Coordinates of C-alpha atoms and ligand atoms in Angstrom, one line a residue:
Chain A
M1 CA -0.2 -0.2 0.3
K2 CA 1.3 3.5 -0.8
L3 CA 1.7 5.8 2.1
Y4 CA -0.2 8.5 0.1
P5 CA -2.4 6.9 -2.6
D6 CA -4.0 10.6 -3.1
I7 CA -0.4 12.4 -4.3
S8 CA 1.0 12.1 -7.8
L9 CA 3.6 14.1 -9.8
R10 CA 0.7 16.0 -11.0
L11 CA 1.3 18.1 -7.9
F12 CA 3.8 19.7 -10.2
R13 CA 0.9 21.4 -12.0
V14 CA 0.0 23.3 -9.0
W15 CA 3.7 24.4 -8.5
Q16 CA 4.1 25.3 -12.4
R17 CA 0.7 27.6 -12.1
N18 CA 2.5 29.4 -9.2
L19 CA 5.6 29.5 -11.2
I20 CA 4.1 30.9 -14.4
V21 CA 2.1 33.9 -12.5
Y22 CA 5.5 34.4 -10.6
M23 CA 7.4 34.8 -13.9
Q24 CA 5.0 37.4 -15.1
S25 CA 6.5 39.8 -12.9
W26 CA 9.8 38.3 -11.9
K27 CA 11.6 41.8 -12.2
V28 CA 9.6 43.2 -9.7
R29 CA 9.4 40.2 -7.3
S30 CA 13.3 39.8 -7.3
L31 CA 13.7 43.3 -6.2
P32 CA 13.0 42.9 -2.5
P33 CA 15.4 39.7 -1.8
L34 CA 17.9 41.7 -4.0
L35 CA 18.0 45.4 -2.1
E36 CA 17.0 43.7 1.5
P37 CA 20.3 42.3 2.4
I38 CA 22.0 45.3 1.0
F39 CA 20.1 47.7 3.4
Y40 CA 20.3 45.3 6.4
L41 CA 24.2 45.1 5.7
V42 CA 24.5 48.7 5.5
A43 CA 22.3 49.7 8.4
F44 CA 23.7 46.8 10.6
G45 CA 26.7 46.0 9.5
V46 CA 28.3 49.4 8.7
G47 CA 26.1 51.5 11.3
L48 CA 25.7 48.8 14.0
G49 CA 28.9 46.9 13.2
S50 CA 30.9 49.6 14.1
L51 CA 29.8 49.9 17.7
V52 CA 29.7 46.0 18.0
G53 CA 32.8 45.3 16.3
G54 CA 33.3 41.6 16.0
V55 CA 31.5 38.6 17.5
R56 CA 32.8 35.3 18.4
Y57 CA 31.4 32.6 16.6
A58 CA 32.9 28.9 16.4
G59 CA 35.5 29.9 18.7
E60 CA 36.9 32.7 16.4
E61 CA 36.3 36.0 16.1
I62 CA 34.2 37.0 12.6
S63 CA 32.9 40.3 11.5
Y64 CA 29.5 41.5 12.4
T65 CA 28.4 41.6 8.7
R66 CA 29.6 37.8 8.4
F67 CA 27.7 37.1 11.4
I68 CA 24.5 38.5 10.1
A69 CA 24.6 37.8 6.5
P70 CA 23.5 34.2 6.6
A71 CA 20.9 35.1 9.1
L72 CA 19.5 37.6 6.8
I73 CA 19.3 34.5 4.2
A74 CA 17.5 32.2 6.8
I75 CA 15.0 35.1 7.7
T76 CA 14.1 35.3 4.1
V77 CA 13.4 31.8 3.8
M78 CA 11.1 31.9 6.7
N79 CA 9.3 34.8 5.6
N80 CA 8.9 33.9 2.0
A81 CA 7.7 30.4 2.8
F82 CA 5.8 31.4 5.4
F83 CA 4.1 34.4 3.8
E84 CA 3.5 32.5 0.4
N85 CA 1.6 29.6 2.3
S86 CA -0.2 31.3 4.8
Y87 CA -1.5 34.9 3.2
A88 CA -1.0 34.1 -0.5
S89 CA -2.3 30.4 -0.1
F90 CA -5.0 31.5 1.8
V91 CA -6.3 34.4 -0.9
R92 CA -6.1 31.7 -3.4
M93 CA -8.2 29.5 -1.5
Y94 CA -10.5 32.1 0.0
Y95 CA -11.0 35.0 -2.3
Q96 CA -10.0 33.6 -5.7
K97 CA -11.1 30.1 -5.2
T98 CA -8.1 28.7 -7.2
F99 CA -8.4 25.7 -5.0
D100 CA -12.1 25.3 -5.9
A101 CA -11.5 25.2 -9.6
M102 CA -8.6 22.8 -9.3
M103 CA -10.6 20.3 -7.0
T104 CA -13.0 20.1 -10.2
T105 CA -10.0 18.8 -11.9
P106 CA -8.1 15.4 -11.3
L107 CA -6.1 17.1 -9.0
T108 CA -6.6 15.8 -5.3
V109 CA -6.7 17.9 -2.1
Q110 CA -3.6 16.8 -1.3
E111 CA -1.7 17.5 -4.6
I112 CA -3.0 20.9 -4.4
I113 CA -1.6 21.7 -1.0
A114 CA 1.6 19.7 -1.2
G115 CA 2.2 21.5 -4.7
E116 CA 1.6 24.7 -2.8
I117 CA 4.1 23.8 0.1
L118 CA 6.5 22.9 -2.6
W119 CA 6.1 26.2 -4.3
G120 CA 6.5 28.0 -0.9
A121 CA 9.8 26.2 -0.6
T122 CA 10.8 27.2 -4.3
K123 CA 10.3 30.4 -3.6
A124 CA 12.4 30.8 -0.5
V125 CA 15.2 29.1 -2.8
I126 CA 14.8 31.3 -5.6
A127 CA 15.3 34.6 -2.8
T128 CA 18.1 32.7 -1.2
A129 CA 19.8 32.7 -4.9
I130 CA 19.2 36.2 -5.3
M131 CA 20.9 37.3 -1.9
M132 CA 23.5 34.9 -2.1
A133 CA 24.4 36.9 -5.4
A134 CA 24.0 40.4 -3.7
I135 CA 25.9 39.1 -0.3
S136 CA 28.5 37.5 -2.4
V137 CA 29.6 40.9 -3.8
F138 CA 30.4 41.9 -0.3
G139 CA 32.5 38.9 0.1
L140 CA 30.5 37.5 2.7
I141 CA 30.2 34.1 1.3
S142 CA 32.7 31.4 1.4
F143 CA 32.3 29.1 -1.5
P144 CA 31.9 26.1 -2.4
E145 CA 30.6 25.2 1.0
G146 CA 28.0 28.5 0.6
L147 CA 26.3 26.5 -2.4
L148 CA 24.6 24.4 0.4
L149 CA 22.5 27.3 1.2
L150 CA 20.4 26.7 -1.6
P151 CA 19.4 23.0 -0.4
I152 CA 19.2 24.3 3.1
A153 CA 16.9 27.1 2.1
F154 CA 14.6 24.3 0.4
L155 CA 14.6 22.4 3.7
G156 CA 13.7 25.5 5.5
G157 CA 11.1 26.7 2.8
L158 CA 9.4 23.4 3.6
A159 CA 9.5 23.6 7.2
F160 CA 8.2 27.0 7.2
G161 CA 5.6 26.5 4.2
G162 CA 4.0 23.7 6.2
A163 CA 3.5 25.9 9.0
G164 CA 2.2 28.8 7.2
M165 CA -0.1 26.0 5.6
I166 CA -1.4 24.7 8.9
C167 CA -2.3 28.5 9.8
T168 CA -4.4 28.7 6.6
A169 CA -6.2 25.5 7.3
L170 CA -6.9 26.5 11.0
V171 CA -7.8 30.7 10.3
P172 CA -11.3 32.0 9.9
N173 CA -10.3 34.9 8.3
I174 CA -7.1 36.8 6.9
E175 CA -6.8 39.1 9.7
I176 CA -6.0 36.1 12.1
F177 CA -2.5 35.7 10.8
N178 CA -1.3 38.4 12.6
L179 CA -1.5 36.0 15.7
P180 CA 1.0 33.4 14.5
I181 CA 3.3 36.2 12.9
F182 CA 3.2 38.1 16.4
L183 CA 3.9 34.9 18.4
F184 CA 6.0 32.7 16.4
I185 CA 7.8 34.5 13.2
T186 CA 8.6 38.0 15.1
P187 CA 10.3 36.3 18.5
M188 CA 12.4 34.0 16.4
F189 CA 13.3 36.8 13.9
L190 CA 14.7 38.8 17.1
F191 CA 15.9 35.6 19.3
G192 CA 16.8 32.9 16.8
G193 CA 20.3 33.5 16.9
T194 CA 20.0 36.0 14.1
F195 CA 21.4 39.2 15.2
F196 CA 23.1 38.2 18.2
P197 CA 24.8 34.8 19.3
L198 CA 22.4 32.5 21.5
E199 CA 24.8 32.6 24.1
S200 CA 24.1 36.3 25.3
L201 CA 20.7 34.5 26.1
P202 CA 19.8 33.8 29.4
D203 CA 19.7 29.9 30.2
W204 CA 15.8 29.8 29.8
G205 CA 15.9 31.7 26.6
R206 CA 18.5 29.8 25.0
T207 CA 16.6 26.5 25.8
T208 CA 13.5 28.2 24.3
A209 CA 15.3 28.9 21.0
V210 CA 16.7 25.4 20.9
F211 CA 12.8 24.5 20.2
L212 CA 12.6 27.2 17.3
P213 CA 12.9 26.1 13.6
L214 CA 14.5 29.3 12.7
T215 CA 17.5 28.8 15.4
H216 CA 18.4 25.6 13.5
L217 CA 18.2 27.4 10.2
V218 CA 20.1 30.3 10.9
N219 CA 23.0 27.9 12.4
L220 CA 23.1 25.6 9.1
S221 CA 22.9 28.7 7.0
R222 CA 25.9 30.2 9.1
S223 CA 28.2 27.2 9.0
S224 CA 27.7 26.7 5.1
A225 CA 28.3 30.4 4.5
I226 CA 31.2 30.5 7.0
G227 CA 32.7 27.4 5.6
R228 CA 32.5 25.6 9.2
S229 CA 30.5 22.9 10.4
D230 CA 30.4 21.0 14.0
A231 CA 27.8 18.6 15.4
S232 CA 25.0 21.2 15.6
V233 CA 24.8 21.0 11.9
I234 CA 23.7 17.2 12.5
T235 CA 21.1 18.1 15.1
G236 CA 19.7 21.1 13.1
L237 CA 19.3 18.9 10.0
A238 CA 17.5 16.0 12.1
Y239 CA 15.5 18.9 13.7
L240 CA 14.4 20.4 10.4
V241 CA 13.3 17.1 8.8
L242 CA 11.5 16.1 11.7
F243 CA 9.6 19.4 11.6
V244 CA 9.0 18.9 7.9
S245 CA 7.9 15.0 8.3
A246 CA 5.4 16.4 10.9
S247 CA 4.1 19.6 9.5
F248 CA 3.7 18.5 5.8
P249 CA 1.1 15.8 6.7
T250 CA -0.6 17.6 9.0
A251 CA -1.0 20.5 7.0
L252 CA -2.4 18.1 4.2
Y253 CA -4.6 16.7 6.7
L254 CA -6.2 19.9 8.0
M255 CA -6.5 21.4 4.5
R256 CA -8.5 18.6 3.6
R257 CA -10.4 18.5 6.3
R258 CA -11.0 22.2 5.7
L259 CA -11.9 22.1 1.8
I260 CA -13.7 18.8 1.9
K261 CA -17.3 19.6 2.8
Chain B
M1 CA -21.4 3.0 -25.0
I2 CA -22.9 3.7 -21.6
D3 CA -26.5 4.8 -22.0
I4 CA -26.8 6.2 -18.5
V5 CA -24.0 9.1 -17.3
V6 CA -25.3 9.8 -13.7
E7 CA -27.2 7.3 -11.7
A8 CA -28.4 8.5 -8.3
K9 CA -30.0 6.2 -5.8
N10 CA -31.1 7.2 -2.6
L11 CA -28.5 10.0 -2.5
R12 CA -28.2 12.1 0.8
K13 CA -25.9 14.8 2.1
T14 CA -25.8 16.0 5.5
F15 CA -24.3 19.2 7.5
G16 CA -24.4 18.3 11.0
G17 CA -27.9 18.0 11.6
L18 CA -29.2 20.0 8.4
V19 CA -30.2 17.8 5.6
A20 CA -29.5 19.1 2.3
V21 CA -30.2 16.4 0.1
D22 CA -32.7 13.7 1.0
D23 CA -33.0 10.6 -0.5
L24 CA -32.6 11.9 -4.0
S25 CA -33.0 9.1 -7.1
F26 CA -33.0 10.4 -10.7
S27 CA -30.5 9.3 -13.8
V28 CA -29.2 11.3 -16.7
M29 CA -29.0 9.6 -20.1
T30 CA -26.2 10.1 -22.4
G31 CA -26.7 13.0 -24.9
E32 CA -29.6 14.4 -22.9
C33 CA -29.7 17.8 -21.2
F34 CA -31.1 17.2 -17.8
G35 CA -31.9 19.9 -15.1
I36 CA -32.2 20.2 -11.4
L37 CA -34.7 22.9 -10.3
G38 CA -35.5 24.1 -7.2
P39 CA -36.0 27.3 -5.0
N40 CA -32.8 29.0 -3.1
G41 CA -31.6 26.2 -0.6
A42 CA -33.2 23.1 -2.2
G43 CA -30.1 21.5 -2.4
K44 CA -29.3 21.7 -6.1
T45 CA -25.7 22.7 -5.6
S46 CA -25.3 20.1 -2.8
T47 CA -26.3 17.6 -5.2
I48 CA -24.1 18.3 -8.2
K49 CA -21.1 19.0 -5.8
M50 CA -21.4 15.2 -5.0
I51 CA -21.7 14.5 -8.9
Y52 CA -18.5 16.1 -9.7
A53 CA -16.8 14.5 -6.8
F54 CA -16.3 17.6 -4.7
S55 CA -17.9 16.4 -1.7
P56 CA -18.3 13.1 -0.4
P57 CA -22.1 11.7 -0.3
S58 CA -23.6 11.0 3.3
G59 CA -25.7 8.0 2.0
G60 CA -26.7 6.3 -1.2
T61 CA -25.1 5.2 -4.3
L62 CA -23.6 7.4 -7.0
N63 CA -22.5 6.3 -10.3
V64 CA -21.0 8.8 -12.8
L65 CA -20.1 7.6 -16.4
G66 CA -20.5 4.1 -15.2
M67 CA -18.0 4.4 -12.4
D68 CA -18.6 4.5 -8.6
I69 CA -17.8 8.1 -7.2
S70 CA -16.2 6.9 -4.1
R71 CA -13.9 4.9 -5.8
H72 CA -13.1 6.3 -8.9
A73 CA -13.1 10.1 -8.4
R74 CA -10.0 10.7 -10.2
A75 CA -11.0 9.0 -13.3
I76 CA -14.4 10.5 -13.3
K77 CA -13.2 14.5 -13.1
A78 CA -11.0 13.6 -15.6
K79 CA -13.8 13.0 -17.9
I80 CA -16.3 15.6 -16.8
G81 CA -16.3 19.6 -17.2
V82 CA -17.7 21.7 -14.4
C83 CA -18.9 25.1 -14.1
Q84 CA -19.3 25.9 -10.4
Q85 CA -21.9 28.1 -9.2
E86 CA -19.1 30.9 -8.4
N87 CA -16.8 32.2 -11.1
N88 CA -13.5 31.4 -10.0
L89 CA -11.6 32.0 -13.3
D90 CA -7.8 32.4 -12.0
P91 CA -7.2 36.3 -11.8
D92 CA -3.6 36.5 -11.9
L93 CA -4.0 35.0 -15.5
T94 CA -5.2 36.2 -18.9
V95 CA -8.2 34.3 -20.4
L96 CA -6.1 32.3 -22.7
K97 CA -3.6 31.4 -19.7
N98 CA -6.4 30.4 -17.7
L99 CA -7.6 27.5 -20.2
E100 CA -4.1 26.8 -21.0
V101 CA -3.0 26.3 -17.2
F102 CA -6.4 24.5 -16.3
A103 CA -5.7 22.1 -19.2
S104 CA -2.1 21.5 -17.5
Y105 CA -4.2 20.2 -14.8
F106 CA -5.8 17.4 -16.9
N107 CA -1.9 16.5 -17.9
I108 CA -3.0 17.6 -21.7
P109 CA 0.7 18.4 -23.5
A110 CA 1.1 22.2 -23.8
A111 CA 1.0 22.4 -27.5
E112 CA -2.6 20.6 -27.6
A113 CA -3.5 23.0 -24.9
K114 CA -2.9 26.1 -26.7
R115 CA -4.7 24.4 -29.7
R116 CA -7.9 23.6 -27.7
S117 CA -7.8 26.8 -25.8
R118 CA -7.9 28.9 -29.0
E119 CA -10.4 26.7 -30.5
L120 CA -12.8 27.0 -27.1
L121 CA -12.5 30.7 -27.1
E122 CA -13.6 30.8 -30.5
L123 CA -16.6 28.5 -29.9
M124 CA -17.6 30.8 -27.0
A125 CA -16.9 34.0 -29.2
M126 CA -14.2 35.1 -26.7
E127 CA -11.0 35.1 -29.0
G128 CA -10.8 38.5 -29.0
R129 CA -10.3 38.7 -25.5
A130 CA -7.8 36.2 -25.1
A131 CA -5.3 38.7 -23.6
S132 CA -7.5 40.1 -21.3
K133 CA -7.5 39.5 -17.5
P134 CA -10.5 38.3 -16.1
V135 CA -11.1 41.6 -14.2
E136 CA -11.6 43.3 -17.3
L137 CA -14.3 41.3 -18.5
S138 CA -18.4 41.6 -18.0
G139 CA -20.3 39.1 -16.2
G140 CA -21.3 37.5 -19.4
M141 CA -18.0 37.1 -20.7
I142 CA -16.6 35.6 -17.7
R143 CA -19.2 32.9 -17.6
R144 CA -18.4 32.1 -21.3
V145 CA -14.9 31.6 -20.4
V146 CA -16.0 29.5 -17.5
V147 CA -17.6 27.2 -20.2
A148 CA -14.6 27.4 -22.4
R149 CA -12.4 26.1 -19.6
A150 CA -15.1 23.2 -18.5
L151 CA -14.7 22.1 -22.0
I152 CA -11.0 21.7 -22.3
N153 CA -10.7 18.1 -21.3
R154 CA -13.4 17.3 -23.9
P155 CA -15.6 16.1 -21.3
E156 CA -18.4 13.5 -21.9
L157 CA -20.6 15.1 -19.4
L158 CA -20.9 18.6 -18.8
I159 CA -22.0 19.9 -15.2
L160 CA -23.2 23.6 -14.8
D161 CA -24.4 25.3 -11.8
E162 CA -26.8 28.1 -12.6
P163 CA -25.2 28.9 -15.7
T164 CA -27.0 32.2 -16.4
T165 CA -27.5 33.9 -13.1
G166 CA -26.9 37.2 -12.8
L167 CA -26.8 37.5 -16.7
D168 CA -28.2 40.0 -19.2
P169 CA -30.9 38.7 -21.7
Q170 CA -28.2 39.0 -24.5
S171 CA -25.8 37.2 -22.7
R172 CA -28.2 34.8 -21.6
H173 CA -29.3 34.1 -25.0
Q174 CA -25.9 33.8 -26.5
L175 CA -25.0 31.2 -24.0
W176 CA -28.2 28.9 -24.4
E177 CA -27.2 29.3 -28.1
R178 CA -23.7 27.8 -27.5
L179 CA -25.0 25.3 -25.0
D180 CA -27.4 24.2 -28.0
V181 CA -24.6 23.8 -30.0
L182 CA -22.7 21.5 -27.6
K183 CA -26.0 19.6 -27.1
H184 CA -26.3 19.1 -30.8
N185 CA -22.9 17.7 -30.9
G186 CA -24.0 14.8 -28.6
L187 CA -22.6 16.2 -25.1
S188 CA -24.5 15.3 -22.2
I189 CA -25.3 18.1 -19.6
L190 CA -26.3 18.5 -16.3
L191 CA -27.6 22.0 -15.0
T192 CA -29.3 23.5 -11.9
T193 CA -31.3 26.7 -12.6
H194 CA -34.1 28.5 -11.0
N195 CA -34.8 30.3 -14.5
M196 CA -38.0 28.5 -16.0
D197 CA -37.4 29.7 -19.3
E198 CA -33.7 28.2 -19.4
A199 CA -35.0 25.1 -18.3
A200 CA -37.9 24.9 -20.7
R201 CA -35.7 26.1 -23.2
L202 CA -32.5 23.8 -22.8
C203 CA -33.6 20.8 -20.8
D204 CA -34.9 17.5 -22.3
R205 CA -35.8 16.2 -19.0
L206 CA -35.7 17.6 -15.5
I207 CA -36.3 17.1 -11.9
I208 CA -37.8 19.7 -9.5
V209 CA -36.4 19.5 -5.6
D210 CA -37.7 21.3 -2.7
R211 CA -35.9 20.9 0.8
G212 CA -33.7 18.3 -0.5
R213 CA -36.4 16.1 -1.7
L214 CA -37.7 15.3 -5.0
V215 CA -40.7 16.7 -6.0
V216 CA -41.4 15.6 -9.5
E217 CA -39.7 14.4 -12.4
G218 CA -40.4 14.8 -16.3
R219 CA -40.1 16.6 -19.7
P220 CA -40.9 20.2 -19.3
P221 CA -44.1 20.2 -21.9
E222 CA -45.6 17.2 -20.2
L223 CA -45.2 18.7 -16.4
V224 CA -47.0 21.7 -17.7
R225 CA -49.8 19.4 -19.4
R226 CA -50.1 17.2 -16.3
H227 CA -49.6 19.8 -13.4
V228 CA -51.6 23.0 -14.8
G229 CA -52.8 22.4 -18.0
R230 CA -52.4 24.1 -21.3
H231 CA -53.5 27.7 -20.8
I232 CA -53.8 29.9 -17.6
I233 CA -56.5 32.6 -16.9
E234 CA -55.0 35.6 -14.9
I235 CA -57.9 38.0 -13.2
T236 CA -56.4 41.0 -11.4
D237 CA -59.6 42.6 -10.6
H238 CA -63.1 41.8 -8.9
N239 CA -61.6 38.7 -7.3
E240 CA -64.4 38.4 -4.7
P241 CA -67.3 37.8 -7.4
V242 CA -65.2 36.2 -9.6
R243 CA -63.8 33.7 -7.3
A244 CA -67.7 32.9 -6.1
F245 CA -68.3 32.5 -9.9
L246 CA -65.4 29.8 -10.4
R247 CA -66.6 28.0 -6.9
E248 CA -69.9 27.8 -8.3
R249 CA -69.0 26.2 -11.5
N250 CA -66.4 23.9 -9.7
V251 CA -63.4 25.2 -11.6
P252 CA -60.5 24.7 -9.3
F253 CA -58.4 28.0 -8.9
E254 CA -55.5 29.6 -7.2
S255 CA -55.4 32.7 -5.1
V256 CA -52.3 34.7 -5.0
G257 CA -52.9 38.1 -3.4
H258 CA -54.9 40.1 -5.7
R259 CA -55.0 37.6 -8.7
T260 CA -56.7 34.9 -9.3
L261 CA -55.2 32.0 -11.5
V262 CA -56.8 29.3 -13.3
G263 CA -54.7 26.4 -15.1
L264 CA -56.9 24.5 -17.4
E265 CA -56.6 22.3 -20.9
N266 CA -58.6 24.9 -22.9
G267 CA -59.5 28.1 -21.3
E268 CA -61.0 30.1 -24.2
E269 CA -64.5 29.6 -23.5
L270 CA -64.2 30.0 -19.9
C271 CA -62.2 33.5 -20.3
G272 CA -65.0 34.4 -22.8
R273 CA -67.6 33.9 -19.9
I274 CA -65.6 35.8 -17.3
K275 CA -65.2 38.7 -19.9
E276 CA -69.0 38.7 -20.4
R277 CA -70.1 38.5 -17.0
F278 CA -67.4 40.7 -15.5
P279 CA -66.5 43.3 -18.3
D280 CA -64.2 45.3 -15.8
A281 CA -62.2 42.5 -14.4
A282 CA -58.9 42.3 -16.1
C283 CA -59.0 38.8 -17.5
T284 CA -56.2 37.5 -19.7
M285 CA -55.5 34.1 -20.9
R286 CA -52.0 32.8 -21.8
M287 CA -50.0 29.8 -22.3
A288 CA -49.3 27.7 -19.4
N289 CA -45.3 27.4 -18.5
L290 CA -43.1 25.9 -16.6
E291 CA -43.3 28.6 -14.1
D292 CA -46.6 28.0 -13.2
V293 CA -45.8 24.3 -12.7
F294 CA -43.0 25.2 -10.1
L295 CA -44.8 27.8 -8.3
R296 CA -47.8 25.5 -7.8
L297 CA -45.3 22.5 -6.8
T298 CA -42.9 24.2 -4.4
G299 CA -45.0 26.8 -3.1
R300 CA -45.2 30.7 -3.3
E301 CA -43.7 31.5 -0.1
L302 CA -40.1 32.9 0.4
R303 CA -37.3 30.7 1.0
E304 CA -35.0 31.7 3.9
Ligands
LIG1 N1 -20.8 23.4 3.6 C1 -21.9 23.3 4.2 N2 -22.2 23.6 5.4 C2 -23.4 23.8 5.9 N3 -24.3 23.9 5.1 C3 -24.3 23.6 3.9 C4 -23.1 23.4 3.0 N4 -23.8 23.8 1.9 C5 -24.8 23.9 1.7 N5 -25.2 23.8 2.7 C6 -26.8 23.9 3.2 O1 -27.4 23.1 2.3 C7 -28.8 23.3 2.2 C8 -28.5 23.4 0.5 O2 -28.0 24.1 -0.1 P1 -27.2 24.3 -1.6 O3 -26.3 25.3 -1.9 O4 -27.2 22.7 -2.0 O5 -28.8 24.9 -2.2 P2 -29.3 25.3 -3.6 O6 -30.4 24.7 -4.2 O7 -28.2 25.3 -4.5 O8 -29.3 26.7 -3.4 P3 -29.1 28.2 -4.3 O9 -30.2 28.3 -5.5 O10 -29.2 29.4 -3.6 O11 -27.9 28.2 -4.7 C9 -28.6 25.1 2.3 O12 -29.6 24.8 3.7 C10 -27.4 25.3 2.9 O13 -27.5 26.2 3.7
LIG2 MG1 -26.8 26.7 -5.7

């Protein structure tokens, strides 16, 4: 027996629909990931960095810009995938009735949702690639290890896309997305080892951070951008893989429950 | 070739405690246009959503194109075309892209999808608007594109949920003409409507449902003859004396506010007599139609 009898490769048709829409305005859509890291690096790196000086990472002193550059990529992965599968998927489901139309074709609900999450992860990878190009100009990514940022972005994209889709399946209206963003996304953005090392947090803060997906995504991104790895890479990967294996089927299940009446 | 495209037996749909479809049985034959009529909330949409495998039945059996809906949903969906009650064209895509992308959901190769899309837009007289976005179209144009999209997989059965609701008479007639062409080409059509002209014009056979239950089944002209008669006499003045006059002669009639309606096989003589006796009563005679049947069988009170 197949684990998912209702999922076939047809799910790429849903993915492809989103790609077609994306490509219609790819220039505009590429601007934020291109400009955002530059803004951040200038503000935080040049502005704040001169106050902060260096940061100790993996037993070594590195510049503040080198420290936050991979975190900016991880944050972009989180934002792209989460927003795509929360707000954007909700608009397609609720306002545009795009899923309803798809459900009159041989596509199953599971394929539609899987295709959407896969698209969320793809968007995260596209944004990562653009950001990497911008950040590389500043010499802040070591190659070839830095190329691992792409598969890491995909894995992180699946994690946050799945989380976003679970919210989409549960929220009664679009305003409620403020809640998971306030409770889940913003704290991770600030405390996930992004702009300062986890070690600066009190014990309870560090323990909490270990349970947050962004913490692991930031750590993985930093390892590959700087080109240094330790045991935390294995735990980070294991955490994200586990997170995806739980959130993905949960999102499928909850969306099926929401859409099939 | 199968001669029954839809076979529903004791079909039920419940939403919690609410019974939307209650023990409905009917069959749609190959090549016919079959209508499901009923007032708002009668369960029309709920019924056809089960037929296009969108919503699982709560009870009964349902076969579409010879396949059991609960086991072959994907195979059935590959062979039917659906226009849902709400227009749900993809607002992010042009008209042409809407069709092409929809074709991809059926795994139709891109070149073939392009060819079919152009062909169908032509059939629906929409080829001039292929590059428009859905927001730039009128309601009637949108509906025609939705029908074109539903035909992209060359379906054996076309399902339409209130195809012309909200359209002006021109758009309505234009859509009816296209549906005529499709029917003429042998396509089986299942539609819901509460527009009686539409049902009379398009449907070979129909059922009227009310509160989820079957009220009546038949061919439109037969239903009119059986439940109303050929003629309707309508009197809009002097109601009391006219009604007394009718009662005296044992002629059954219906009182609707200030109007008195009499349905009968041949109304000429009676109409003449009423005019003679009550010269100021506005008495007119017309052909009975499906709307008279509908109102007689489903009542005149408003639905919640
Ligand atoms: N998803 C749902 N959840 C709960 N109740 C529902 C749902 N869908 C339909 N109903 C109820 O089922 C009944 C039948 O609704 P349905 O939409 O099938 O009617 P309809 O004949 O299509 O009406 P209309 O002419 O207004 O489109 C109504 O009472 C409706 O409120
Ligand atoms: Mg309806």
